[in-house]
Coordinates of C-alpha atoms in Angstrom, one line a residue:
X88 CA -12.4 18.0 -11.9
X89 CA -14.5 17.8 -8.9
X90 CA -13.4 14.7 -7.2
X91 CA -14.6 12.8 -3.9
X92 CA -12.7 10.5 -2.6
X93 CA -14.7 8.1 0.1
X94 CA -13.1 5.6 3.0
X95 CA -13.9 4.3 6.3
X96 CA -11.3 6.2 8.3
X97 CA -7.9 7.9 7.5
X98 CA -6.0 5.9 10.9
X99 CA -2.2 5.4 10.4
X100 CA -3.1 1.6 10.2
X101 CA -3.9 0.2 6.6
X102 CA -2.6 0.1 3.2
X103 CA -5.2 1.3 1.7
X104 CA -5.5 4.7 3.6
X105 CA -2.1 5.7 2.9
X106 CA -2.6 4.9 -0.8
X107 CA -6.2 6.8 -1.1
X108 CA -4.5 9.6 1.1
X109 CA -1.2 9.6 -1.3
X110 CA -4.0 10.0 -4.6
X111 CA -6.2 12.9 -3.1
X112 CA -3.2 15.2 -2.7
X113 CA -1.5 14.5 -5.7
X114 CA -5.2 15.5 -7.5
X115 CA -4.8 18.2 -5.5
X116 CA -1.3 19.1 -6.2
X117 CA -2.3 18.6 -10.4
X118 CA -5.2 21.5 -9.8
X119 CA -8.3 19.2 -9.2
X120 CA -10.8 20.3 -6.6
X121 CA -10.4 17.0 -4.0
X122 CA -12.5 16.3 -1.2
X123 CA -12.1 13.6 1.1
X124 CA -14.8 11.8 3.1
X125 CA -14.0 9.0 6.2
X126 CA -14.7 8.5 10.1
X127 CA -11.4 11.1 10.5
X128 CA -8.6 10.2 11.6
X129 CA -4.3 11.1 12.0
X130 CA -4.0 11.9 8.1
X131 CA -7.0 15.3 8.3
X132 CA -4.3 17.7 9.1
X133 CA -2.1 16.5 6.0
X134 CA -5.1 16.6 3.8
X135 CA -6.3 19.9 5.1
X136 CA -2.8 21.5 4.6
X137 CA -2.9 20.0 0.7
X138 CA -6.4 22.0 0.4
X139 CA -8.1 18.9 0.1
X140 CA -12.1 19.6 2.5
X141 CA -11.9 16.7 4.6
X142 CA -15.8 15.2 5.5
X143 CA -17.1 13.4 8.7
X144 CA -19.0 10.0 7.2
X145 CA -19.8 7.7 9.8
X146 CA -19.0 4.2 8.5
X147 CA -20.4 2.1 11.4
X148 CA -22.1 -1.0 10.0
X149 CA -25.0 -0.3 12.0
X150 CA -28.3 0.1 10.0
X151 CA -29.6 3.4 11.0
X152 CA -26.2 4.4 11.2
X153 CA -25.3 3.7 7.6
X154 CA -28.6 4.9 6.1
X155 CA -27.7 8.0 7.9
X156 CA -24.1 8.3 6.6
X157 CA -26.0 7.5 2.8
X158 CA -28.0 10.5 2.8
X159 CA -25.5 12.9 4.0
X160 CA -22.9 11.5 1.4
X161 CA -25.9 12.7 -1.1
X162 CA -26.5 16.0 0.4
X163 CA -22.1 16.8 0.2
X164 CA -22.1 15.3 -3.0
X165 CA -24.9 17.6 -4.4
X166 CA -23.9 20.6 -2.6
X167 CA -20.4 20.3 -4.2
X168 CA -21.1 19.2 -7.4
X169 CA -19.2 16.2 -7.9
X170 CA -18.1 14.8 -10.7
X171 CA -16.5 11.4 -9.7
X172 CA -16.7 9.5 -6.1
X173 CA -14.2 7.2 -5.5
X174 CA -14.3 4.4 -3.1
X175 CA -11.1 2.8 -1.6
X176 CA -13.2 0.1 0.8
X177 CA -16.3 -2.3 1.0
X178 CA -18.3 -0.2 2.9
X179 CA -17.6 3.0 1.3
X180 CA -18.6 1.3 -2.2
X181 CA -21.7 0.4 -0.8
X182 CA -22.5 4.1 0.9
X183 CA -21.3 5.3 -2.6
X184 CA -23.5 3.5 -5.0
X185 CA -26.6 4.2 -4.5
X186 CA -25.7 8.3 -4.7
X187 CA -23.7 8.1 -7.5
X188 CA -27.2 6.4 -9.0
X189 CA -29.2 9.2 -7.7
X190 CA -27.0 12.0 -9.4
X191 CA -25.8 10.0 -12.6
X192 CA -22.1 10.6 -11.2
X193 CA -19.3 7.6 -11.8
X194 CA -18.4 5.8 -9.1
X195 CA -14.7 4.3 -8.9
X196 CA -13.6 1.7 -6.9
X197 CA -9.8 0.6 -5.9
X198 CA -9.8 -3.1 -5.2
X199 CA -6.7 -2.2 -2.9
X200 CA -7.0 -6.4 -0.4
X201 CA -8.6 -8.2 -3.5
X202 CA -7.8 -11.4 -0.4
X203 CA -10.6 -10.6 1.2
X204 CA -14.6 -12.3 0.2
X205 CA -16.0 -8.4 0.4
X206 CA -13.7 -6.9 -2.2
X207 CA -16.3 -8.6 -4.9
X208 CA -18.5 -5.9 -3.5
X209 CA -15.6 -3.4 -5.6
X210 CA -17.3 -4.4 -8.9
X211 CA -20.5 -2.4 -7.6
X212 CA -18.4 0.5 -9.4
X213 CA -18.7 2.1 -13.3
X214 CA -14.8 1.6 -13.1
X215 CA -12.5 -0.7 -11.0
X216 CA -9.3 -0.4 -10.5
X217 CA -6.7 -3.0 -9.5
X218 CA -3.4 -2.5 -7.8
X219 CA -1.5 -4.9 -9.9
X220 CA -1.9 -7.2 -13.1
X221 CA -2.7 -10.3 -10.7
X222 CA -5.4 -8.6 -8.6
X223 CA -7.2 -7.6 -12.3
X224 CA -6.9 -11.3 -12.9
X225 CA -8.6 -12.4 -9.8
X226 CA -11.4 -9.5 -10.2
X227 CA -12.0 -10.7 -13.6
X228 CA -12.5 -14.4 -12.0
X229 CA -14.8 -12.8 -9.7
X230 CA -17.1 -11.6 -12.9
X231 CA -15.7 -7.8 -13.0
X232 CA -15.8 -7.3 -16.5
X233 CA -12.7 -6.2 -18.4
X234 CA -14.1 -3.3 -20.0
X235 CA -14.5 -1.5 -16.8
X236 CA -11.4 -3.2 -15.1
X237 CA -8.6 -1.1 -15.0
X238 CA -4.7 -2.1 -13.7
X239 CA -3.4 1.2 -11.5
X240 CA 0.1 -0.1 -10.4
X241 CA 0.5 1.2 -6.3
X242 CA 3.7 3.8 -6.2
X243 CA 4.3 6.2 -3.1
X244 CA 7.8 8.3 -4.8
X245 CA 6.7 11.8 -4.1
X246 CA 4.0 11.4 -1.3
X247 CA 2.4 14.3 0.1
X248 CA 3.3 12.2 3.6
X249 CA 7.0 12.5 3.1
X250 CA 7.2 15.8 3.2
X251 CA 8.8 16.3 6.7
X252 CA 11.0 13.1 5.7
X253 CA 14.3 12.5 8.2
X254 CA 17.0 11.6 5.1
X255 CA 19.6 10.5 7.5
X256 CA 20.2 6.8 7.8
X257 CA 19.1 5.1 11.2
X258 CA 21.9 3.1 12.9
X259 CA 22.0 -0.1 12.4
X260 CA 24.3 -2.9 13.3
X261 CA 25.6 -4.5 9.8
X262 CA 25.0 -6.7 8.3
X263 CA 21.3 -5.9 9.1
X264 CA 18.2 -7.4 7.6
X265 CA 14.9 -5.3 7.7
X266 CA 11.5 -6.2 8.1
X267 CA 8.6 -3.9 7.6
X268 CA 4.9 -4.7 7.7
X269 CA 1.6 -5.2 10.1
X270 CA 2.6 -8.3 12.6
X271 CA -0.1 -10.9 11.0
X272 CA 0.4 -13.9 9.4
X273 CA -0.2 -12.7 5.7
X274 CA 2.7 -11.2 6.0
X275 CA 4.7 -14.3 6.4
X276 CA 7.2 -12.6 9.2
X277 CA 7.5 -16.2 10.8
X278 CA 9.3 -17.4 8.1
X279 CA 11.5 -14.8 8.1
X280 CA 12.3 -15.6 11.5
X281 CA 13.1 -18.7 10.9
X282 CA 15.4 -18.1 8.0
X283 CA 17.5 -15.8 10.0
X284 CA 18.1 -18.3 12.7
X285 CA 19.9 -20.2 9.8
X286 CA 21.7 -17.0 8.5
X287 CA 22.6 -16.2 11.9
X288 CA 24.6 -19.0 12.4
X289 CA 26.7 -18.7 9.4
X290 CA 26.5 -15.2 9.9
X291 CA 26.6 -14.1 13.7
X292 CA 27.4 -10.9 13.3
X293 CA 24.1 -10.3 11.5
X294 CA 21.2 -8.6 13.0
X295 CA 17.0 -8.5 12.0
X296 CA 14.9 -5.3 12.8
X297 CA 11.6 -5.7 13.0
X298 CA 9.8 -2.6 12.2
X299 CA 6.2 -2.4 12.6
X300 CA 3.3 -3.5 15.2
X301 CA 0.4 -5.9 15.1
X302 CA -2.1 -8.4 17.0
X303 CA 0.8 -11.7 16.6
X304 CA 3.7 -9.2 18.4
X305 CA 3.7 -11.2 21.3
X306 CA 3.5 -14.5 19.5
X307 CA 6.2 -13.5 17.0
X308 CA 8.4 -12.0 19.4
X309 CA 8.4 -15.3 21.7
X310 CA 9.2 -17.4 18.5
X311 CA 12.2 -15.3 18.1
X312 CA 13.1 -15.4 22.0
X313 CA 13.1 -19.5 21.4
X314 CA 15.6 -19.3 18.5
X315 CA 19.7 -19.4 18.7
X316 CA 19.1 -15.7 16.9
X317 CA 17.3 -14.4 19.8
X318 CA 19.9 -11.7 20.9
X319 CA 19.9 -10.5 17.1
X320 CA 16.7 -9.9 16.6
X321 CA 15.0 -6.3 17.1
X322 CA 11.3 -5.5 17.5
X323 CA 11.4 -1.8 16.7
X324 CA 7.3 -1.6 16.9
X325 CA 5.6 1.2 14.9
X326 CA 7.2 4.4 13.4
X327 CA 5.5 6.9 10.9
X328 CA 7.7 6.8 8.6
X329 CA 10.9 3.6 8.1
X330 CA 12.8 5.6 5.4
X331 CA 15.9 5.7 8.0
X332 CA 15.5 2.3 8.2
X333 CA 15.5 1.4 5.0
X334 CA 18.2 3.9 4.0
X335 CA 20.6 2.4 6.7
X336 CA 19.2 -1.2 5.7
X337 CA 21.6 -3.5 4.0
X338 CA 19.0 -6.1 3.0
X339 CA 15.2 -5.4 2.7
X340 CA 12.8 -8.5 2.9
X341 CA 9.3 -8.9 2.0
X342 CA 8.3 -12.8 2.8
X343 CA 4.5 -12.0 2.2
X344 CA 1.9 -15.4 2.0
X345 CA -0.2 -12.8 0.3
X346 CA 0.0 -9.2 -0.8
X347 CA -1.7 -7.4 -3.7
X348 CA 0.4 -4.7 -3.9
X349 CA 2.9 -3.4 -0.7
X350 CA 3.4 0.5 -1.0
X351 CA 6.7 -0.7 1.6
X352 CA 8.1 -1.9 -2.0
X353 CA 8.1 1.5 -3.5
X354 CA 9.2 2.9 -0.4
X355 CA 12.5 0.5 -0.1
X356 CA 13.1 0.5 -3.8
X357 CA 13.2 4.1 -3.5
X358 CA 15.8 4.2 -0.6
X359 CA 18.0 2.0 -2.7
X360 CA 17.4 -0.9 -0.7
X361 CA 18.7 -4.6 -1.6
X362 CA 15.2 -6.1 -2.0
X363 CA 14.5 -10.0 -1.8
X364 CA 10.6 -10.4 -1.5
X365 CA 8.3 -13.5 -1.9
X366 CA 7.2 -14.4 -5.3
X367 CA 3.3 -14.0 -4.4
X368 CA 0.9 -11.6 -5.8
X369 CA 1.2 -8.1 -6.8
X370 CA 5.3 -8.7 -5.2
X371 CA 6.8 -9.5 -9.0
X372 CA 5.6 -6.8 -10.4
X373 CA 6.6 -4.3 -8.4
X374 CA 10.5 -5.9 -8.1
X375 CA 9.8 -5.7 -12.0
X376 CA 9.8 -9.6 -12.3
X377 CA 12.9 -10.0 -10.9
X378 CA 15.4 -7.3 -12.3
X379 CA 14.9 -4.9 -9.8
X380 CA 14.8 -7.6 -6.6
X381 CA 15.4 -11.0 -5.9
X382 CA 12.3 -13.7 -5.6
X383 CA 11.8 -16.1 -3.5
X384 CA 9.1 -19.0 -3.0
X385 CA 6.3 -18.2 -0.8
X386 CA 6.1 -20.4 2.6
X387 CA 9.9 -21.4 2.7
X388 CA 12.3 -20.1 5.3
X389 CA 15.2 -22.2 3.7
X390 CA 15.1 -20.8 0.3
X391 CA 14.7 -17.3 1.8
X392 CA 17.7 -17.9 4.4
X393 CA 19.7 -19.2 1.3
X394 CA 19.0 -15.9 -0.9
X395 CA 20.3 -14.1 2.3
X396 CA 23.1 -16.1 2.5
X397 CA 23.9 -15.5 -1.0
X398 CA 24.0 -12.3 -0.7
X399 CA 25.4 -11.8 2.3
X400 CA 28.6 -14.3 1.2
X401 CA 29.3 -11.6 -1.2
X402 CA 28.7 -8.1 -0.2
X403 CA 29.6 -6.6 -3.9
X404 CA 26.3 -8.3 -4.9
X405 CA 24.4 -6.0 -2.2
X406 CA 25.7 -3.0 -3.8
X407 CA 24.5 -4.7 -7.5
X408 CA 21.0 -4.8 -6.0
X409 CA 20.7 -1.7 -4.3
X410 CA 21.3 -0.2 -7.9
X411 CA 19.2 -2.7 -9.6
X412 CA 16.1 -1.1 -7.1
X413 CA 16.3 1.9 -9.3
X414 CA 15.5 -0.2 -12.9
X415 CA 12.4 1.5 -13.7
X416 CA 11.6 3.5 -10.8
X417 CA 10.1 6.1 -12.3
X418 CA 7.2 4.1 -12.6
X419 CA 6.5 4.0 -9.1
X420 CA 5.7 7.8 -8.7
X421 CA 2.4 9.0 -7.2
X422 CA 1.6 11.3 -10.2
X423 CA 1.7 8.9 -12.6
X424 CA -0.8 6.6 -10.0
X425 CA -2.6 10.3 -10.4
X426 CA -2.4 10.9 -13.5
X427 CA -3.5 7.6 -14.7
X428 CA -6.3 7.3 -12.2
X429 CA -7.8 10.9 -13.6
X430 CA -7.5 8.9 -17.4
X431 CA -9.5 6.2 -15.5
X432 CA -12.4 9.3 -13.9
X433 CA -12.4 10.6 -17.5
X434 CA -13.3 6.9 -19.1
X435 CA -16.0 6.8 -16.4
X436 CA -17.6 10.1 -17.8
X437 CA -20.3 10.4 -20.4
X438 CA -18.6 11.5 -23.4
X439 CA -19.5 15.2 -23.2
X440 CA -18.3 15.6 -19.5
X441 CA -15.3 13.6 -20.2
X442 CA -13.9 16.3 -23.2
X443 CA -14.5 18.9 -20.8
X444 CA -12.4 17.0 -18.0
X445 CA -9.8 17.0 -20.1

């Protein structure tokens, strides 16, 4: 198949690019002709090394700008004969739909930050796919209808941008907690903040790394600075890749307000972290409801600081949970997000094509 895959840029700095990138070379590695099309950016070279043709569209949201871009997504997608375009933001849906009109092509959309007004704009696609069961909910709320809604759960085990991975485990003073996430208040990083200051003194030995970067740095580093925990608390800012971290890790935490589905999930569930995330969103069903991490309520640093506790009173129970983040992990590979976004291309084809793309 003949596949396009369309976003605003491919910058180390979203969700949503390191999912589309993850999908284009998987395609590519299951013999599909992939082609990706963005405002460039760190991840070209890792594409281009996959085989996947990379594409300059400009995605400015200027008008002559963007009617531009629209007619030289046309002339690539004529000249290469696509079968499928696939849009992974707002603006690349709306550059998208009007040539997949023109040449009778499907157009996929991924509704990868359903929190945001503009993701509506994903139903402008023949097919939709959601990250999770609870972002399908809220696009069917939205008028998406369930015929052309799909659920594609996010997975990253087996990512093309892991190849180079460092396996050895970072050092980290124990018992160590571990953060890692954009610094902005979906992610709910205050309240973990807070909770360790209670864990901490119960537990003063115990130390939180930060891992990440973000526009509320400052702020949240100057909450931390005016808690008890202060000395315990690391800001390790931004690294390409947290694997040593969470392989060294002997509690992960995810206290998201809002999240539809956080690749860092896959990514500590498959270093065998201890996971205890918020209960919010797209966050149960990748902890599989509970048996393969704890929950906690969204918006409170006591009950988080007590499931730490709990865990951290009784350090057999952190071994139980590092092996409990391997129930079902299979399901988090990035060929089966692959393969079951090609079934999704295939339903998106007129009968004819979609035997042949088979």
């Amino acid at each position: 198949m003949r596949i396009l895959h369309i976003l605003n840029h491919t910058r180390r700095l979203n969700g949503n690019v390191h999912a589309a990138v993850d999908l284009a070379c998987a395609q590519a590695r299951l013999g599909h002709q992939v082609y990706l099309a963005s405002g460039g950016g760190d991840f070209n070279g890792l594409l281009q090394s996959q085989g996947i043709e990379t594409l300059t569209i400009d995605h400015e949201r200027k008008p002559a700008k963007l009617l531009k871009s629209l007619f030289g997504l046309y002339r690539q997608a004529r000249a290469l004969d696509i079968e499928v375009i696939h849009a992974h933001m707002m603006t690349s849906a709306v550059l998208a739909f009007p040539v997949c009109k023109l040449k009778g092509i499907p157009l996929v959309t991924t509704v990868h930050n359903e929190f945001e007004k503009s993701a509506t704009l994903m139903g402008l696609g023949t097919r939709v796919i959601a990250v999770s069961d609870v972002v399908g909910a809220s696009m069917r709320r939205r008028g998406v209808k369930a015929s052309k809604l799909k659920v594609v759960l996010n997975g990253t085990i087996g990512s093309s941008r892991f190849l180079e991975r460092v396996e050895e485990p970072k050092a980290l003073r124990s018992p160590s907690i571990l953060f890692v996430g954009g610094l902005h208040p979906r992610k709910g990083l205050p309240d973990l903040i807070h909770a360790f200051d209670v864990v901490h003194e119960k537990f003063p030995a115990a130390h939180l790394y930060i891992v990440g970067n973000g526009p509320f740095r400052e702020t949240y580093m100057q909450l931390a600075a005016s808690l008890k925990c202060a000395a315990a608390v690391t800001f390790a800012g931004s690294v390409s890749d947290p694997y040593p971290y969470m392989r060294a890790a002997d509690i992960f935490v995810l206290p998201s307000h809002a999240d539809p589905a956080p690749l860092v999930l896959s990514e500590a569930r498959e270093a065998q972290c201890a996971v205890i995330g918020a209960a919010v969103d797209g966050i149960p069903q990748l902890l599989e409801h509970g048996e393969a991490g704890m929950l906690v309520p969204p918006r409170n640093p006591q009950a988080l600081a007590n499931a730490i506790i709990e865990l951290l009173d009784a350090p057999e129970d952190i071994k139980v949970w590092k092996q409990k983040s391997q129930f079902k992990i299979e399901k988090l590979t990035i060929e089966r997000v692959a393969r079951e976004t090609l079934d999704v291309y295939r339903s998106a084809l007129p009968s004819g094509l979609a035997r042949l793309a088979g």
